[in-house]
Amino acid sequence: NAGVTQTPKFQVLKTGQSMTLQCAQDMNHEYMSWYRQDPGMGLRLIHYSVGAGITDQGEVPNGYNVSRSTTEDFPLRLLSAAPSQTSVYFCASSFTGAGGWEQYFGPGTRLTVT
Amino acid sequence: SQQGEEDPQALSIQEGENATMNCSYKTSINNLQWYRQNSGRGLVHLILIRSNEREKHSGRLRVTLDTSKKSSSLLITASRAADTASYFCATDALNTGGFKTIFGAGTRLFVKA
């Protein structure tokens, strides 16, 4: 199993550009989520999904869109990048509601918005 | 605001010593988890303790949970240089169905060889 994979590893965007961060898992997990991690801080939940076709907002959803058309994939779209979105983004998955199960994390995408 | 807060923010110890990290949270929870993050990497799950449990062990790790004080501690015994990492507690509030895990800011542990 590859686990949770994320692409790209690094990305530099100009303000106003859009892009999609990819996340895929091969563990047949129902639950997937996106977090951002800023320096000296823990992870903050952006969006999550409890299954294909079902998504919901986390703590900091503004400026981001998600969709879940398959169990395996959960892309995160930045609609119009802003410098405040400079961060490291982590995707995670687990069998069901993350609170009751361990989450498996991807290696992260380091995004810089200039 | 974040649910979990770790204390201390940073900890430096010698190899072989024990390391204790604390986590406090604000609302009633279903479960509490601890994760480790090596520099530049994703988080790795260490241990989960449910709200009806008071103590749990896994290898050199011991986790306690005091729901009356809304706090948890992670003890790493006989630390090694490889334990150098950031450690995060994560909680899910009772009314979120386990879908909104909230992470604290973490404790940075440095183990000197």
Coordinates of C-alpha atoms in Angstrom, one line a residue:
Chain A
N1 CA 0.0 0.0 0.0
A2 CA 1.2 3.5 -0.8
G3 CA -0.9 4.9 2.0
V4 CA -1.8 8.6 1.5
T5 CA -0.1 10.4 -1.3
Q6 CA 0.0 14.1 -2.1
T7 CA 1.1 16.1 -5.1
P8 CA 2.9 18.3 -5.6
K9 CA 5.4 18.4 -2.8
F10 CA 6.2 22.1 -3.3
Q11 CA 4.4 24.9 -5.1
V12 CA 4.8 28.6 -5.6
L13 CA 1.8 30.6 -6.7
K14 CA 1.3 34.3 -7.5
T15 CA -1.6 36.1 -5.8
G16 CA -4.8 35.4 -7.6
Q17 CA -3.8 32.2 -9.3
S18 CA -5.8 29.0 -8.7
M19 CA -4.6 25.5 -8.3
T20 CA -5.5 22.1 -7.1
L21 CA -3.7 20.0 -4.5
Q22 CA -4.1 16.3 -5.1
C23 CA -4.6 13.7 -2.4
A24 CA -5.2 10.0 -2.9
Q25 CA -5.4 7.0 -0.5
D26 CA -5.4 3.3 -1.3
M27 CA -6.7 2.0 2.0
N28 CA -10.4 2.2 1.2
H29 CA -10.9 4.8 4.0
E30 CA -14.3 6.5 4.2
Y31 CA -13.0 9.6 5.9
M32 CA -10.6 12.1 4.4
S33 CA -9.6 15.5 5.5
W34 CA -7.4 18.5 4.7
Y35 CA -5.4 20.5 7.2
R36 CA -3.1 23.4 7.0
Q37 CA -0.1 23.9 9.4
D38 CA 1.4 27.3 10.0
P39 CA 4.7 27.8 11.7
G40 CA 4.6 27.1 15.4
M41 CA 1.0 26.0 15.3
G42 CA -0.9 22.7 15.2
L43 CA -3.0 21.6 12.3
R44 CA -6.3 23.4 11.5
L45 CA -9.0 21.5 9.7
I46 CA -10.1 23.0 6.3
H47 CA -12.6 20.5 4.9
Y48 CA -13.4 16.9 5.4
S49 CA -15.4 14.1 3.7
V50 CA -17.2 11.1 5.2
G51 CA -17.6 9.4 1.9
A52 CA -17.9 9.9 -1.9
G53 CA -20.2 12.8 -2.6
I54 CA -20.2 14.0 1.0
T55 CA -18.1 17.0 2.2
D56 CA -18.3 19.5 5.0
Q57 CA -16.4 22.5 6.3
G58 CA -13.9 22.5 9.1
E59 CA -12.4 25.4 11.1
V60 CA -10.9 27.4 8.2
P61 CA -12.8 26.7 5.0
N62 CA -12.7 30.1 3.4
G63 CA -10.9 30.3 0.1
Y64 CA -10.9 26.5 -0.4
N65 CA -13.2 24.1 -2.3
V66 CA -13.3 20.3 -2.1
S67 CA -15.1 17.5 -3.9
R68 CA -15.1 13.8 -3.4
S69 CA -16.2 11.9 -6.5
T70 CA -14.4 8.7 -5.6
T71 CA -13.4 7.0 -2.3
E72 CA -9.7 7.3 -3.2
D73 CA -9.4 10.9 -4.2
F74 CA -10.0 14.2 -2.3
P75 CA -8.6 17.2 -4.1
L76 CA -8.3 20.6 -2.5
R77 CA -8.8 23.7 -4.7
L78 CA -7.5 27.1 -4.0
L79 CA -9.8 29.5 -5.9
S80 CA -7.8 32.7 -5.9
A81 CA -4.5 32.3 -3.9
A82 CA -3.6 34.9 -1.3
P83 CA -0.4 35.3 0.7
S84 CA -2.4 34.2 3.9
Q85 CA -2.7 30.8 2.3
T86 CA 1.1 30.2 2.4
S87 CA 1.3 27.1 4.6
V88 CA 2.0 23.4 4.6
Y89 CA -1.1 21.4 3.6
F90 CA -1.7 17.9 4.9
C91 CA -4.2 15.4 3.7
A92 CA -5.3 12.5 6.0
S93 CA -7.6 9.6 5.9
S94 CA -9.1 7.1 8.4
F95 CA -11.7 4.4 8.5
T96 CA -14.5 6.5 9.8
G97 CA -15.0 9.6 11.9
A98 CA -11.5 10.7 12.7
G99 CA -12.0 11.1 16.4
G100 CA -12.4 7.4 17.0
W101 CA -9.8 6.1 14.7
E102 CA -6.2 6.9 13.9
Q103 CA -5.6 9.2 10.9
Y104 CA -3.0 8.4 8.3
F105 CA -1.3 11.5 7.0
G106 CA 0.3 12.3 3.7
P107 CA 3.8 13.9 3.4
G108 CA 2.4 17.4 2.9
T109 CA 2.5 20.1 0.2
R110 CA 4.5 23.2 1.0
L111 CA 2.7 26.1 -0.7
T112 CA 4.1 29.6 -1.0
V113 CA 1.9 32.5 -2.4
T114 CA 3.8 35.6 -3.4
Chain B
S1 CA -9.6 28.8 19.0
Q2 CA -7.9 25.4 19.3
Q3 CA -9.3 22.7 21.5
G4 CA -6.0 21.3 22.7
E5 CA -3.1 23.1 24.2
E6 CA 0.2 21.4 24.9
D7 CA 2.6 22.3 27.7
P8 CA 5.6 22.9 27.6
Q9 CA 6.0 24.4 24.1
A10 CA 9.5 23.0 24.0
L11 CA 11.5 20.4 26.0
S12 CA 15.1 19.5 25.9
I13 CA 16.4 16.4 27.7
Q14 CA 19.3 14.0 27.7
E15 CA 19.0 10.6 26.2
G16 CA 17.8 8.0 28.7
E17 CA 15.7 10.6 30.6
N18 CA 11.9 10.6 30.7
A19 CA 9.9 13.2 28.8
T20 CA 6.5 14.3 30.0
M21 CA 4.1 16.5 27.8
N22 CA 0.8 17.8 28.9
C23 CA -2.4 18.6 27.0
S24 CA -5.4 20.6 28.1
Y25 CA -8.7 20.9 26.3
K26 CA -11.8 22.9 26.7
T27 CA -14.9 20.9 25.9
S28 CA -16.1 17.3 26.7
I29 CA -14.6 14.8 24.3
N30 CA -15.1 11.3 22.9
N31 CA -11.4 10.5 22.5
L32 CA -8.0 12.0 22.7
Q33 CA -5.1 11.1 20.4
W34 CA -1.4 11.8 20.4
Y35 CA 0.6 12.2 17.2
R36 CA 4.3 12.7 16.5
Q37 CA 5.7 14.8 13.7
N38 CA 9.3 14.6 12.6
S39 CA 10.7 17.7 11.0
G40 CA 9.3 18.3 7.5
R41 CA 7.1 15.1 7.6
G42 CA 3.5 14.2 8.1
L43 CA 2.0 13.3 11.4
V44 CA 2.2 9.7 12.7
H45 CA -0.4 8.3 15.1
L46 CA 1.0 7.2 18.5
I47 CA -1.9 6.3 20.7
L48 CA -5.6 6.9 21.2
I49 CA -7.3 7.0 24.6
R50 CA -11.1 7.0 24.9
S51 CA -13.0 9.2 27.3
N52 CA -13.8 6.3 29.6
E53 CA -10.2 5.2 29.9
R54 CA -7.7 6.7 32.4
E55 CA -4.4 5.3 31.3
K56 CA -3.0 3.5 28.3
H57 CA 0.4 2.1 27.5
S58 CA 2.2 1.4 24.2
G59 CA 5.8 0.4 24.4
R60 CA 7.7 3.3 26.0
L61 CA 4.6 5.5 25.8
R62 CA 2.2 6.0 28.7
V63 CA -0.8 8.2 28.3
T64 CA -3.2 9.4 31.0
L65 CA -6.5 11.1 30.7
D66 CA -8.3 13.1 33.4
T67 CA -11.7 14.1 32.1
S68 CA -12.5 16.0 35.2
K69 CA -9.6 18.3 34.7
K70 CA -9.8 18.1 30.9
S71 CA -6.2 17.2 30.6
S72 CA -3.9 14.4 29.3
S73 CA -0.3 13.6 29.6
L74 CA 2.1 11.7 27.4
L75 CA 5.2 10.2 29.1
I76 CA 8.0 8.8 27.0
T77 CA 10.3 6.7 29.1
A78 CA 14.0 6.1 28.5
S79 CA 14.1 8.6 25.6
R80 CA 16.3 8.2 22.6
A81 CA 17.7 10.7 20.1
A82 CA 15.2 9.3 17.6
D83 CA 12.4 10.6 19.7
T84 CA 13.3 14.1 18.8
A85 CA 10.1 15.5 17.1
S86 CA 7.0 17.6 17.8
Y87 CA 4.2 15.9 19.6
F88 CA 0.6 16.9 19.2
C89 CA -2.6 16.0 21.1
A90 CA -5.8 15.9 19.1
T91 CA -9.4 15.8 20.4
D92 CA -12.9 15.5 19.0
A93 CA -15.6 17.3 20.9
L94 CA -18.7 15.3 21.9
N95 CA -21.0 17.1 19.5
T96 CA -19.0 16.7 16.3
G97 CA -19.6 13.1 15.7
G98 CA -15.8 12.4 15.6
F99 CA -15.5 14.3 12.3
K100 CA -13.8 17.4 13.5
T101 CA -10.5 16.5 15.1
I102 CA -8.8 19.6 16.6
F103 CA -5.0 19.6 17.1
G104 CA -3.1 21.6 19.7
A105 CA 0.0 23.6 18.9
G106 CA 2.4 20.9 19.9
T107 CA 5.4 20.3 22.1
R108 CA 8.8 20.3 20.5
L109 CA 11.0 17.6 22.1
F110 CA 14.8 17.6 21.6
V111 CA 16.6 14.6 23.0
K112 CA 20.4 15.1 23.2
A113 CA 22.6 12.1 22.6

